[in-house]
Each structure stands twice: as C-alpha cells, then as structure tokens.
Short mmCIF file of C-alpha atoms in Angstrom, two decimals:
data_model
loop_
_atom_site.label_atom_id
_atom_site.label_comp_id
_atom_site.label_asym_id
_atom_site.label_seq_id
_atom_site.Cartn_x
_atom_site.Cartn_y
_atom_site.Cartn_z
CA UNK A 7 0.00 0.00 0.00
CA UNK A 8 1.49 3.34 -0.95
CA UNK A 9 2.08 5.88 1.76
CA UNK A 10 0.91 9.38 1.00
CA UNK A 11 2.14 11.33 4.02
CA UNK A 12 5.60 12.25 5.15
CA UNK A 13 6.64 11.20 8.61
CA UNK A 14 6.26 13.96 11.19
CA UNK A 15 9.25 15.32 13.02
CA UNK A 16 10.16 13.35 16.11
CA UNK A 17 9.62 16.37 18.31
CA UNK A 18 6.09 16.82 17.07
CA UNK A 19 5.33 13.20 17.84
CA UNK A 20 6.70 13.52 21.37
CA UNK A 21 4.94 16.82 21.87
CA UNK A 22 1.57 15.47 20.81
CA UNK A 23 2.08 12.39 22.92
CA UNK A 24 3.02 14.47 25.95
CA UNK A 25 -0.08 16.63 25.55
CA UNK A 26 -2.36 13.60 25.36
CA UNK A 27 -0.42 11.89 28.12
CA UNK A 28 -0.77 14.90 30.42
CA UNK A 29 -4.55 14.87 30.07
CA UNK A 30 -4.65 11.14 30.69
CA UNK A 31 -2.34 11.43 33.69
CA UNK A 32 -4.57 13.96 35.40
CA UNK A 33 -7.59 11.79 34.68
CA UNK A 34 -5.73 8.64 35.74
CA UNK A 35 -4.75 10.32 39.00
CA UNK A 36 -8.39 11.05 39.69
CA UNK A 37 -9.44 7.54 38.67
CA UNK A 38 -6.79 5.97 40.87
CA UNK A 39 -7.84 8.06 43.84
CA UNK A 40 -11.50 7.23 43.24
CA UNK A 41 -10.65 3.54 42.89
CA UNK A 42 -8.81 3.54 46.20
CA UNK A 43 -11.72 5.37 47.79
CA UNK A 44 -14.16 2.76 46.46
CA UNK A 45 -12.00 -0.03 47.88
CA UNK A 46 -11.81 1.75 51.23
CA UNK A 47 -15.58 2.30 51.30
CA UNK A 48 -16.25 -1.36 50.63
CA UNK A 49 -13.54 -2.57 53.02
CA UNK A 50 -14.70 -0.29 55.84
CA UNK A 51 -18.43 -0.19 55.11
CA UNK A 52 -18.96 -3.94 54.76
CA UNK A 53 -17.68 -6.81 56.82
CA UNK A 54 -14.60 -8.65 55.62
CA UNK A 55 -16.64 -11.49 54.15
CA UNK A 56 -19.19 -9.20 52.46
CA UNK A 57 -16.34 -7.15 51.00
CA UNK A 58 -14.74 -10.34 49.70
CA UNK A 59 -17.96 -11.32 47.95
CA UNK A 60 -18.10 -7.89 46.30
CA UNK A 61 -14.47 -8.05 45.15
CA UNK A 62 -14.86 -11.60 43.82
CA UNK A 63 -18.07 -10.80 41.91
CA UNK A 64 -16.67 -7.63 40.33
CA UNK A 65 -13.46 -9.47 39.41
CA UNK A 66 -15.53 -12.10 37.60
CA UNK A 67 -17.47 -9.33 35.83
CA UNK A 68 -14.30 -7.57 34.65
CA UNK A 69 -12.89 -10.87 33.40
CA UNK A 70 -16.10 -11.53 31.45
CA UNK A 71 -16.02 -7.98 30.09
CA UNK A 72 -12.55 -8.51 28.67
CA UNK A 73 -13.67 -11.76 27.03
CA UNK A 74 -16.63 -9.98 25.44
CA UNK A 75 -14.46 -7.18 24.00
CA UNK A 76 -12.69 -9.72 21.76
CA UNK A 77 -9.42 -7.79 21.78
CA UNK A 78 -10.91 -4.74 20.10
CA UNK A 79 -9.36 -2.42 22.68
CA UNK A 80 -6.12 -2.79 20.73
CA UNK A 81 -7.52 -3.73 17.32
CA UNK A 82 -9.64 -0.61 16.98
CA UNK A 83 -6.78 1.70 17.90
CA UNK A 84 -4.36 -0.07 15.56
CA UNK A 85 -6.59 -0.18 12.49
CA UNK A 86 -8.25 3.21 12.79
CA UNK A 87 -4.86 4.86 13.37
CA UNK A 88 -3.39 2.94 10.44
CA UNK A 89 -6.22 3.89 8.06
CA UNK A 90 -5.90 7.52 9.12
CA UNK A 91 -2.14 7.45 8.59
CA UNK A 92 -2.74 6.13 5.05
CA UNK A 93 -5.56 8.67 4.48
CA UNK A 94 -8.15 5.94 3.85
CA UNK A 95 -10.93 7.82 5.65
CA UNK A 96 -13.47 6.10 3.41
CA UNK A 97 -12.77 2.80 5.20
CA UNK A 98 -13.24 4.00 8.78
CA UNK A 99 -16.92 3.06 9.01
CA UNK A 100 -16.29 -0.36 7.52
CA UNK A 101 -13.62 -0.97 10.15
CA UNK A 102 -15.92 0.19 12.96
CA UNK A 103 -18.80 -2.04 11.85
CA UNK A 104 -16.58 -5.08 11.46
CA UNK A 105 -15.39 -4.77 15.07
CA UNK A 106 -18.23 -3.26 17.09
CA UNK A 107 -20.98 -5.64 15.95
CA UNK A 108 -19.11 -8.79 17.10
CA UNK A 109 -18.49 -7.13 20.47
CA UNK A 110 -22.20 -6.49 20.91
CA UNK A 111 -23.12 -10.07 19.98
CA UNK A 112 -20.40 -11.61 22.15
CA UNK A 113 -21.29 -9.49 25.17
CA UNK A 114 -24.99 -10.39 24.97
CA UNK A 115 -24.14 -14.09 24.73
CA UNK A 116 -21.68 -13.82 27.61
CA UNK A 117 -24.25 -12.01 29.75
CA UNK A 118 -26.85 -14.70 29.08
CA UNK A 119 -24.32 -17.39 29.98
CA UNK A 120 -23.51 -15.71 33.29
CA UNK A 121 -27.17 -15.24 34.19
CA UNK A 122 -27.81 -18.94 33.63
CA UNK A 123 -24.56 -20.24 35.11
CA UNK A 124 -24.25 -18.05 38.21
CA UNK A 125 -26.74 -20.01 40.38
CA UNK A 126 -25.14 -23.29 39.34
CA UNK A 127 -21.71 -21.95 40.27
CA UNK A 128 -22.91 -21.40 43.82
CA UNK A 129 -23.77 -25.09 44.19
CA UNK A 130 -20.70 -26.64 42.54
CA UNK A 131 -18.65 -26.64 45.72
CA UNK A 132 -16.03 -24.26 44.30
CA UNK A 133 -16.56 -21.95 47.27
CA UNK A 134 -16.31 -24.81 49.71
CA UNK A 135 -14.16 -22.68 52.00
CA UNK A 136 -17.06 -20.24 52.37
CA UNK A 137 -20.09 -22.04 50.94
CA UNK A 138 -22.59 -20.12 53.06
CA UNK A 139 -21.95 -16.93 51.09
CA UNK A 140 -21.81 -18.54 47.64
CA UNK A 141 -25.51 -17.78 46.91
CA UNK A 142 -24.86 -14.09 47.56
CA UNK A 143 -21.95 -14.22 45.10
CA UNK A 144 -24.26 -15.78 42.51
CA UNK A 145 -26.92 -13.09 42.99
CA UNK A 146 -24.41 -10.29 42.62
CA UNK A 147 -22.86 -11.88 39.53
CA UNK A 148 -26.28 -12.20 37.86
CA UNK A 149 -26.96 -8.52 38.47
CA UNK A 150 -23.57 -7.56 37.06
CA UNK A 151 -24.17 -9.72 33.99
CA UNK A 152 -27.15 -7.58 32.97
CA UNK A 153 -24.79 -4.64 32.44
CA UNK A 154 -22.09 -6.60 30.64
CA UNK A 155 -23.10 -5.57 27.07
CA UNK A 156 -23.12 -1.91 28.11
CA UNK A 157 -19.69 -2.20 29.73
CA UNK A 158 -18.09 -4.03 26.80
CA UNK A 159 -19.58 -1.67 24.21
CA UNK A 160 -18.56 1.39 26.24
CA UNK A 161 -14.93 0.28 26.34
CA UNK A 162 -14.95 -0.59 22.63
CA UNK A 163 -16.38 2.81 21.68
CA UNK A 164 -13.75 4.59 23.74
CA UNK A 165 -11.02 2.47 22.15
CA UNK A 166 -12.31 3.62 18.77
CA UNK A 167 -12.00 7.27 19.76
CA UNK A 168 -8.35 6.65 20.66
CA UNK A 169 -7.88 5.31 17.14
CA UNK A 170 -8.85 8.79 15.95
CA UNK A 171 -5.98 10.03 18.12
CA UNK A 172 -8.07 11.82 20.71
CA UNK A 173 -7.59 10.94 24.36
CA UNK A 174 -10.20 13.27 25.81
CA UNK A 175 -13.19 10.87 25.55
CA UNK A 176 -11.33 8.11 27.40
CA UNK A 177 -10.01 10.49 30.03
CA UNK A 178 -13.33 12.17 30.71
CA UNK A 179 -15.60 9.13 30.44
CA UNK A 180 -13.62 6.15 31.71
CA UNK A 181 -11.36 7.89 34.19
CA UNK A 182 -13.51 10.73 35.52
CA UNK A 183 -17.23 10.29 34.86
CA UNK A 184 -17.69 6.59 35.62
CA UNK A 185 -15.44 6.47 38.73
CA UNK A 186 -17.20 9.60 40.06
CA UNK A 187 -20.63 8.04 39.62
CA UNK A 188 -19.46 4.77 41.17
CA UNK A 189 -17.95 6.51 44.18
CA UNK A 190 -20.99 8.73 44.69
CA UNK A 191 -23.41 5.83 44.33
CA UNK A 192 -21.54 3.63 46.79
CA UNK A 193 -21.25 6.48 49.27
CA UNK A 194 -25.01 7.07 49.16
CA UNK A 195 -25.78 3.37 49.47
CA UNK A 196 -23.46 2.80 52.42
CA UNK A 197 -24.53 5.97 54.23
CA UNK A 198 -28.12 4.83 53.83
CA UNK A 199 -27.19 1.64 55.63
CA UNK A 200 -27.83 -0.68 52.69
CA UNK A 201 -25.41 -3.57 52.22
CA UNK A 202 -27.32 -5.18 49.36
CA UNK A 203 -27.24 -2.41 46.73
CA UNK A 204 -23.46 -1.99 46.62
CA UNK A 205 -23.02 -3.93 43.39
CA UNK A 206 -25.87 -2.06 41.69
CA UNK A 207 -24.31 1.28 42.64
CA UNK A 208 -20.96 0.14 41.23
CA UNK A 209 -22.21 -1.20 37.88
CA UNK A 210 -25.05 1.21 37.00
CA UNK A 211 -22.70 4.00 35.77
CA UNK A 212 -21.83 1.85 32.74
CA UNK A 213 -25.28 2.74 31.38
CA UNK A 214 -24.25 6.38 31.37
CA UNK A 215 -20.73 5.88 30.06
CA UNK A 216 -21.87 3.94 26.98
CA UNK A 217 -24.11 6.84 25.93
CA UNK A 218 -21.36 9.40 26.44
CA UNK A 219 -18.82 7.21 24.61
CA UNK A 220 -21.19 6.82 21.65
CA UNK A 221 -21.63 10.57 21.41
CA UNK A 222 -17.88 11.18 21.51
CA UNK A 223 -17.25 8.61 18.77
CA UNK A 224 -19.90 10.03 16.46
CA UNK A 225 -18.36 13.48 16.88
CA UNK A 226 -14.75 12.53 16.08
CA UNK A 227 -15.84 10.21 13.26
CA UNK A 228 -17.83 12.96 11.58
CA UNK A 229 -14.78 15.22 11.60
CA UNK A 230 -12.47 12.51 10.25
CA UNK A 231 -14.76 11.52 7.38
CA UNK A 232 -14.92 15.10 6.16
CA UNK A 233 -11.22 14.93 5.22
CA UNK A 234 -10.12 14.02 1.66
CA UNK A 235 -9.24 10.44 0.75
CA UNK A 236 -5.74 9.58 -0.48
CA UNK A 237 -5.45 9.93 -4.24
CA UNK A 238 -3.01 7.04 -4.70
CA UNK A 239 -3.54 3.66 -3.09
CA UNK A 240 -1.64 0.73 -4.50
CA UNK A 241 -3.84 -2.03 -3.07
CA UNK A 242 -7.29 -1.62 -4.67
CA UNK A 243 -8.57 -4.83 -3.06
CA UNK A 244 -8.25 -3.44 0.45
CA UNK A 245 -12.01 -2.87 1.09
CA UNK A 246 -12.82 -6.50 0.29
CA UNK A 247 -10.04 -7.79 2.53
CA UNK A 248 -10.32 -5.31 5.38
CA UNK A 249 -12.52 -7.39 7.70
CA UNK A 250 -10.28 -10.44 7.36
CA UNK A 251 -7.17 -8.34 7.96
CA UNK A 252 -8.75 -6.68 10.99
CA UNK A 253 -9.62 -9.95 12.69
CA UNK A 254 -6.38 -11.62 11.69
CA UNK A 255 -4.68 -8.94 13.77
CA UNK A 256 -7.28 -8.74 16.54
CA UNK A 257 -8.05 -12.42 17.23
CA UNK A 258 -4.69 -13.22 18.87
CA UNK A 259 -5.00 -9.99 20.84
CA UNK A 260 -8.42 -11.12 22.10
CA UNK A 261 -6.91 -14.22 23.63
CA UNK A 262 -3.96 -12.31 25.07
CA UNK A 263 -6.33 -9.70 26.55
CA UNK A 264 -8.29 -12.43 28.29
CA UNK A 265 -5.09 -13.87 29.70
CA UNK A 266 -4.00 -10.36 30.67
CA UNK A 267 -7.11 -9.76 32.77
CA UNK A 268 -6.80 -13.30 34.09
CA UNK A 269 -3.40 -12.29 35.46
CA UNK A 270 -5.05 -9.42 37.33
CA UNK A 271 -8.38 -10.91 38.42
CA UNK A 272 -8.37 -14.70 38.44
CA UNK A 273 -6.25 -14.92 41.57
CA UNK A 274 -8.98 -13.12 43.55
CA UNK A 275 -11.44 -15.84 42.52
CA UNK A 276 -8.91 -18.56 43.32
CA UNK A 277 -8.27 -17.10 46.77
CA UNK A 278 -12.02 -16.82 47.38
CA UNK A 279 -12.53 -20.45 46.37
CA UNK A 280 -9.58 -21.94 48.26
CA UNK A 281 -9.36 -19.68 51.31
CA UNK A 282 -12.75 -17.98 51.57
CA UNK A 283 -14.18 -14.53 50.84
CA UNK A 284 -12.52 -12.96 53.89
CA UNK A 285 -9.08 -13.86 52.54
CA UNK A 286 -10.14 -12.53 49.12
CA UNK A 287 -10.93 -9.17 50.72
CA UNK A 288 -7.51 -9.01 52.41
CA UNK A 289 -5.74 -10.00 49.18
CA UNK A 290 -7.65 -7.41 47.13
CA UNK A 291 -6.78 -4.65 49.58
CA UNK A 292 -3.13 -5.71 49.70
CA UNK A 293 -2.83 -5.60 45.91
CA UNK A 294 -5.02 -2.59 45.15
CA UNK A 295 -2.05 -0.22 44.82
CA UNK A 296 -1.04 -2.04 41.62
CA UNK A 297 -4.15 -0.74 39.88
CA UNK A 298 -3.17 2.84 40.72
CA UNK A 299 0.26 2.34 39.18
CA UNK A 300 -1.21 0.60 36.16
CA UNK A 301 -3.54 3.54 35.55
CA UNK A 302 -0.51 5.80 35.13
CA UNK A 303 1.01 3.24 32.75
CA UNK A 304 -2.24 3.03 30.81
CA UNK A 305 -2.55 6.81 30.64
CA UNK A 306 0.84 7.11 28.96
CA UNK A 307 0.12 4.03 26.86
CA UNK A 308 -3.21 5.39 25.62
CA UNK A 309 -1.40 8.47 24.31
CA UNK A 310 1.47 6.47 22.82
CA UNK A 311 -0.56 3.69 21.17
CA UNK A 312 -2.06 5.47 18.12
CA UNK A 313 1.17 7.35 17.40
CA UNK A 314 3.13 4.14 17.71
CA UNK A 315 0.84 2.47 15.18
CA UNK A 316 1.25 5.37 12.74
CA UNK A 317 5.04 5.43 13.06
CA UNK A 318 5.33 1.68 12.58
CA UNK A 319 3.01 1.92 9.56
CA UNK A 320 5.49 4.41 8.08
CA UNK A 321 8.51 2.31 9.07
CA UNK A 322 10.07 5.14 11.11
CA UNK A 323 12.13 3.03 13.52
CA UNK A 324 14.12 5.97 14.88
CA UNK A 325 10.96 7.79 15.94
CA UNK A 326 9.59 4.58 17.46
CA UNK A 327 12.76 4.19 19.53
CA UNK A 328 12.59 7.77 20.76
CA UNK A 329 8.91 7.48 21.61
CA UNK A 330 9.33 4.15 23.42
CA UNK A 331 12.31 5.22 25.51
CA UNK A 332 10.88 8.61 26.42
CA UNK A 333 7.48 7.21 27.36
CA UNK A 334 9.17 4.52 29.48
CA UNK A 335 10.96 7.31 31.34
CA UNK A 336 7.59 8.92 32.02
CA UNK A 337 6.19 5.63 33.34
CA UNK A 338 9.17 5.13 35.67
CA UNK A 339 8.97 8.73 36.88
CA UNK A 340 5.27 8.32 37.69
CA UNK A 341 5.15 4.82 39.18
CA UNK A 342 8.45 4.08 40.92
CA UNK A 343 7.91 6.60 43.76
CA UNK A 344 4.52 5.02 44.51
CA UNK A 345 5.88 1.47 44.55
CA UNK A 346 8.87 2.42 46.71
CA UNK A 347 6.74 4.22 49.30
CA UNK A 348 4.09 1.50 49.46
CA UNK A 349 6.74 -1.22 49.80
CA UNK A 350 8.56 0.52 52.65
CA UNK A 351 5.40 1.58 54.50
CA UNK A 352 3.19 -1.42 53.73
CA UNK A 353 1.75 -1.62 57.30
CA UNK A 354 0.52 1.97 57.12
CA UNK A 355 -0.93 1.41 53.66
CA UNK A 356 -2.89 -1.62 54.88
CA UNK A 357 -4.09 0.17 58.00
CA UNK A 358 -5.86 2.76 55.84
CA UNK A 359 -8.42 0.13 54.78
CA UNK A 360 -9.51 -0.70 58.31
CA UNK A 361 -8.86 -3.12 61.12
CA UNK A 362 -8.02 -6.68 60.21
CA UNK A 363 -6.31 -6.02 56.87
CA UNK A 364 -2.79 -6.12 58.33
CA UNK A 365 -3.14 -9.75 59.30
CA UNK A 366 -0.78 -12.55 58.35
CA UNK A 367 1.46 -12.06 55.35
CA UNK A 368 -0.38 -9.07 53.85
CA UNK A 369 2.62 -6.74 54.25
CA UNK A 370 4.92 -9.28 52.59
CA UNK A 371 2.44 -9.54 49.71
CA UNK A 372 2.64 -5.78 49.23
CA UNK A 373 6.45 -5.71 49.24
CA UNK A 374 6.77 -8.67 46.86
CA UNK A 375 4.43 -7.18 44.26
CA UNK A 376 6.05 -3.75 44.58
CA UNK A 377 9.38 -5.32 43.59
CA UNK A 378 7.79 -7.01 40.57
CA UNK A 379 6.11 -3.78 39.49
CA UNK A 380 9.40 -1.87 39.65
CA UNK A 381 10.77 -4.25 37.01
CA UNK A 382 7.57 -4.04 34.95
CA UNK A 383 7.64 -0.24 35.02
CA UNK A 384 11.22 -0.17 33.71
CA UNK A 385 10.12 -2.23 30.69
CA UNK A 386 7.53 0.38 29.70
CA UNK A 387 4.81 -0.53 27.19
CA UNK A 388 6.89 -3.40 25.85
CA UNK A 389 3.92 -5.61 24.96
CA UNK A 390 2.28 -2.71 23.15
CA UNK A 391 5.42 -2.16 21.05
CA UNK A 392 5.43 -5.85 20.15
CA UNK A 393 1.73 -5.82 19.24
CA UNK A 394 1.84 -2.58 17.25
CA UNK A 395 4.81 -4.06 15.39
CA UNK A 396 2.45 -6.74 14.08
CA UNK A 397 3.64 -9.58 16.37
CA UNK A 398 0.25 -10.24 17.96
CA UNK A 399 0.81 -14.00 17.95
CA UNK A 400 4.08 -13.49 19.83
CA UNK A 401 2.30 -11.34 22.36
CA UNK A 402 -0.37 -14.02 22.73
CA UNK A 403 2.27 -16.66 23.41
CA UNK A 404 3.97 -14.44 25.99
CA UNK A 405 0.80 -13.61 27.89
CA UNK A 406 -0.41 -17.21 27.70
CA UNK A 407 2.87 -18.39 29.18
CA UNK A 408 2.69 -15.78 31.93
CA UNK A 409 -0.90 -16.77 32.65
CA UNK A 410 0.12 -20.42 32.80
CA UNK A 411 2.88 -19.56 35.27
CA UNK A 412 0.43 -17.60 37.40
CA UNK A 413 -2.20 -20.34 37.40
CA UNK A 414 0.25 -23.17 38.09
CA UNK A 415 1.94 -21.36 40.96
CA UNK A 416 -1.42 -20.29 42.42
CA UNK A 417 -2.84 -23.81 42.41
CA UNK A 418 0.24 -25.15 44.17
CA UNK A 419 1.10 -22.25 46.47
CA UNK A 420 -2.25 -20.83 47.64
CA UNK A 421 -3.22 -23.92 49.70
CA UNK A 422 0.26 -23.93 51.28
CA UNK A 423 1.13 -20.24 51.63
CA UNK A 424 -2.26 -18.54 51.59
CA UNK A 425 -2.45 -15.12 49.96
CA UNK A 426 1.35 -15.00 49.79
CA UNK A 427 1.16 -17.91 47.34
CA UNK A 428 -1.20 -15.90 45.12
CA UNK A 429 1.17 -12.93 45.25
CA UNK A 430 4.13 -15.15 44.35
CA UNK A 431 2.28 -16.44 41.29
CA UNK A 432 1.37 -12.93 40.18
CA UNK A 433 4.91 -11.62 40.69
CA UNK A 434 6.47 -14.41 38.62
CA UNK A 435 3.85 -13.90 35.91
CA UNK A 436 4.58 -10.16 35.79
CA UNK A 437 8.27 -10.87 35.26
CA UNK A 438 7.54 -13.36 32.48
CA UNK A 439 5.03 -11.03 30.82
CA UNK A 440 7.53 -8.18 30.60
CA UNK A 441 10.92 -9.83 30.16
CA UNK A 442 9.86 -12.16 27.34
CA UNK A 443 8.65 -9.40 24.97
CA UNK A 444 11.59 -7.25 26.03
CA UNK A 445 13.96 -9.86 24.64
CA UNK A 446 11.86 -10.21 21.48
CA UNK A 447 11.72 -6.52 20.56
CA UNK A 448 15.43 -6.25 21.27
CA UNK A 449 16.14 -9.11 18.88
CA UNK A 450 13.68 -8.28 16.10
CA UNK A 451 13.09 -4.52 16.24
CA UNK A 452 16.40 -3.51 17.85
CA UNK A 453 14.54 -1.59 20.55
CA UNK A 454 15.05 -1.31 24.29
CA UNK A 455 13.55 0.97 26.98
CA UNK A 456 16.74 2.12 28.71
CA UNK A 457 17.23 5.54 27.20
CA UNK A 458 18.41 8.67 29.04
CA UNK A 459 14.89 9.43 30.30
CA UNK A 460 14.41 5.97 31.81
CA UNK A 461 17.80 5.85 33.52
CA UNK A 462 17.50 9.37 34.92
CA UNK A 463 13.95 8.76 36.18
CA UNK A 464 15.00 5.54 37.92
CA UNK A 465 17.96 7.26 39.59
CA UNK A 466 15.78 10.15 40.76
CA UNK A 467 13.13 7.84 42.20
CA UNK A 468 15.66 5.66 44.02
CA UNK A 469 17.73 8.55 45.37
CA UNK A 470 15.03 11.10 46.18
CA UNK A 471 12.26 8.72 47.32
CA UNK A 472 13.69 5.29 48.09
CA UNK A 473 16.61 6.42 50.28
CA UNK A 474 14.58 8.87 52.44
CA UNK A 475 11.78 6.31 52.83
CA UNK A 476 14.12 3.58 54.07
CA UNK A 477 15.95 6.00 56.37
CA UNK A 478 12.68 7.27 57.85
CA UNK A 479 11.41 3.76 58.48
CA UNK A 480 14.67 2.73 60.19
CA UNK A 481 14.61 5.80 62.43
CA UNK A 482 10.88 6.28 63.07
CA UNK A 483 9.28 2.95 62.21
CA UNK A 484 6.71 1.92 59.59
CA UNK A 485 3.84 3.89 61.13
CA UNK A 486 2.15 7.10 59.98
CA UNK A 487 4.86 9.33 61.50
CA UNK A 488 7.59 7.64 59.50
CA UNK A 489 5.53 7.98 56.32
CA UNK A 490 4.80 11.67 56.91
CA UNK A 491 8.48 12.46 57.50
CA UNK A 492 9.49 10.44 54.43
CA UNK A 493 6.98 12.34 52.29
CA UNK A 494 8.13 15.69 53.70
CA UNK A 495 11.68 14.94 52.57
CA UNK A 496 11.07 12.91 49.41
CA UNK A 497 8.33 14.91 47.70
CA UNK A 498 10.13 18.28 47.37
CA UNK A 499 13.43 16.56 46.58
CA UNK A 500 11.86 14.46 43.84
CA UNK A 501 9.93 17.34 42.28
CA UNK A 502 13.08 19.48 42.29
CA UNK A 503 15.04 16.65 40.69
CA UNK A 504 12.43 16.18 37.95
CA UNK A 505 12.43 19.92 37.27
CA UNK A 506 16.22 20.02 37.05
CA UNK A 507 16.26 16.99 34.70
CA UNK A 508 13.23 17.98 32.65
CA UNK A 509 15.20 18.05 29.38
CA UNK A 510 16.51 14.49 29.80
CA UNK A 511 13.05 13.34 30.88
CA UNK A 512 11.44 14.94 27.82
CA UNK A 513 9.44 17.33 30.02
CA UNK A 514 10.94 20.68 29.04
CA UNK A 515 8.06 23.20 28.80
CA UNK A 516 9.89 25.28 26.18
CA UNK A 517 10.63 22.28 24.00
CA UNK A 518 7.10 20.97 24.33
CA UNK A 519 5.57 24.29 23.29
CA UNK A 520 7.68 24.25 20.16
CA UNK A 521 6.78 20.66 19.41
CA UNK A 522 3.09 21.22 20.02
CA UNK A 523 3.05 24.07 17.54
CA UNK A 524 4.33 21.66 14.87
CA UNK A 525 2.14 18.69 15.87
CA UNK A 526 -0.51 17.66 13.42
#
C-alpha cells in the first residue's frame, strides 16, 4: 500500500504524545484516587466477608467484560490509526462495523451465559471454604451480567475514539465520569445503611458511560470523514479484505487480553474459592495499589498507542525508539515513587483500609508485588510495542505463558502459603510477561527501553524517594509518623530533581511548546 504522508518530526510526535499523556495522567490520577476510595468504602463499610464477595463478583465481571471485547481495545486503535495514517478515511466506518458488531453479539451471549450459570456456580462446591456466602456471590454476579453488554460496548467505543488520536473521551468518560458516579453511588448506598445495593451502585454507571462514549465517537468520526481520501492507493482490493485483515490482527490480541485480565483478576477468585471470601478481601486490599500504578502506565500508553501504530506503519524506527524510551521514562517517573513508598510503608498502607487487613502475610504480599512492578515499570509498554509491530501471535504466546505460570503457581502455592502464594504467582507472571517481549523486541526490532529518560527517572526515584523512605522507616518505624516524614523529605526533593532533569526526561516546557506548535 502506498504511503501518501511524510513522517512527522520526532519532536512533534513527542509533543503530541506528551499533551495527550498529560490529560490522561490527570484523569488517571483522579481515577486511581476514586478507585482507592471505592475499595476503602467497601472494606470499611462492609464486613470482611461481604467485601470479599463484592471483590470476587466484580473481578468475575471484569474478566467476562474482557472476554466480550474480543481484543478490540487494541484492534480498533491499531486499524483506525493505520487507516488515518494512510488517508483511507473512506474505510473508517467499515472498520468500525466489522469490530463493534461482534463485540455487541459476544457481550450479549456472555451475559446470558452468566445469568444462567451463576446459580449453578454457587452449588458446585467451588466456594467450599465459604459455601454459606456462595448464593450471595451468585446473585451479585447475575446482576452484574445484565450490564455486561453496556460495559463491553462502552470500552470498545472509547477504544475507537483513541484510534482517531483523541484521548479526551477516554479520560473524561472512563477515568472521571464513571469512577465519580461509582464513588458517589456507593457512598449514598453505604450511608443509607444498605449492604445489598453496593453492586448495583458500582455497575449502574456503565449505562451512562456507553451513551457518552457513543456521542464522543460520532463526533470525532464525523470530523475525520470530512477529510479528503488519499489519491493514490496501490492495493485496490483493500475494502474487500479489510474485515479479514482486521480480525487476523485482533483475534490473537483477544486471547492475550483475556489472559491479561486473568493475570489481574483470576487470583482473587482462586483465593475466594480456596481460602474464603474474607481472605479474598484481604488480598484485594493488599494488591489494590497495583491498579493505581497501572492507571498511570495506561494513561501514557493510551497516548502512545495510536502514534506508535502510525510510526510503525510508516517504518520510522528511529521515531519509534525515541517514543518508546521517552514514554518509558515517564512511566518510571510516575510509578516508581509510589511502589517504593508502598513497599517501605506497607503496614501503614494496609491500616488505611480498616482493622483486620494487616493480618498474616499481607505486608509481605505488598512488598513482593512492589518489587515485581518496579521491574515491569522499567520495561515500559513493551507488549504494546510488540503488538503494534504486528507480532500479535508473539504477544499471545507471551501472555499465555505468563498466565500459565500464574495459574500453576497459584494452584500449588495458595493452599500452602495462603495469599502469599497468590502474590508469588502474580509476581512471577509479571516478570515473564515483561521480560519475554523485552527480549523479542530487542532481537527483532532492535529496541530497548533504557534511554536517558528511563535511567535518569530511575535514579531520581531511588535517590530522592527510596533512600529517604528507608531511612525514615529505620529511624521512626513503619507507622504514619515515619511515612509523613518520608513524604516531607522525598516529595520536594523528587519534584526538584524532575524539574532540574526535565530536558533528559522529555518534560521541558519550552521544548514541548515548540513541538506542540508543529504537531498535526
């Protein structure tokens, strides 16, 4: 297929990415805070067992949602960005129809399956460790299933808007509107003294988000289709082959997406089944910080993804390398301070969720997963680079292997080590999921994440945050006083360090203003 556009300057690409990333980071910060608040409300407002039922049911719902999306969260971004880069605006609607309709059908079928299967699940003996509360789990899962088509379609529509290279719909809808409605609804329900409407308050906002997402997509699509089509296209058979090409790329990603969510959610269900809902509540609380860090990663990734697809479509390897290394530096700068502080002050972190959540090996779980996430953060969006480079089958194999490691370790270790066994399985899976594609892109694409931005961000986080945190804990203990003193020293030092190194981190305001003026 002939390319009809010249590659943009690298600075313009970074500038546009930084602008989109900044919006997503603000929204991700809000979403992460709201998510922690939701977890705290459930953990404090319900008993340990009731909270465990809620966390297990919503984990099952999110796993089913990912299955129903069929991998379109990546496929839509990749293909819409690619068609735009090649100026084939006439094919955008065909691409949308070929991907959104299967999502709708799959989500309806999945919802029907859950409605029918949920009561049977409660009587299979899976929740033998806490069989008395299995019927409640089934009731909550059936209610959640009714909203599954809305949730899957909402996410798919927002993915499509990112393919048009606009991050605002995702930031405002997924990271601000829906978390706000969920938090407000749960707060009202719990203040009213109801412990049965918590799931309804959490899932109902999907009905609003799907409408808002649809409006956003129609708006950006109308603007895109008003642009002229490329005059020269070498492959005249593309319209006839588009659907097959779309699903040839997306199908492996669908399986890898399912395994990806399985890495994040299945262990909660395994803990609930093997150890009981109370243990599932403790495990969810102990691992909740990971979601906050992942939101920052996803915010940068959402901005990088469409630009990465366009650059790879043009074959601009130098720009891809710059974008990958700079964005990895941003991820490290955003996430490493969080992981270091949570690891050092794990007891204080757990105490924030209420009495009883510091029991057993919960603090060790936190520290172990913090260490794994430090490694994952330094790899950046390595799986995204591999996927956008067209190696979706490789990515599927990597995630499947990581999922297999997680499942195997969980089945062996959870009965013996409790929630620490689940954390061990997740940590090993995280290492496999990131280090395998890192070796592959290094071998095939000659890419690696360790540019000046990444190395400088890691040094700043370790020196300005890690060292003061460890010193404060040794001198003052792991309680709130030690954390407050560590923050008082680390926060200004880290911000000053980032400001001083803003050029190496790709955060220079002057440079960004120049790049934004040239961005297309």
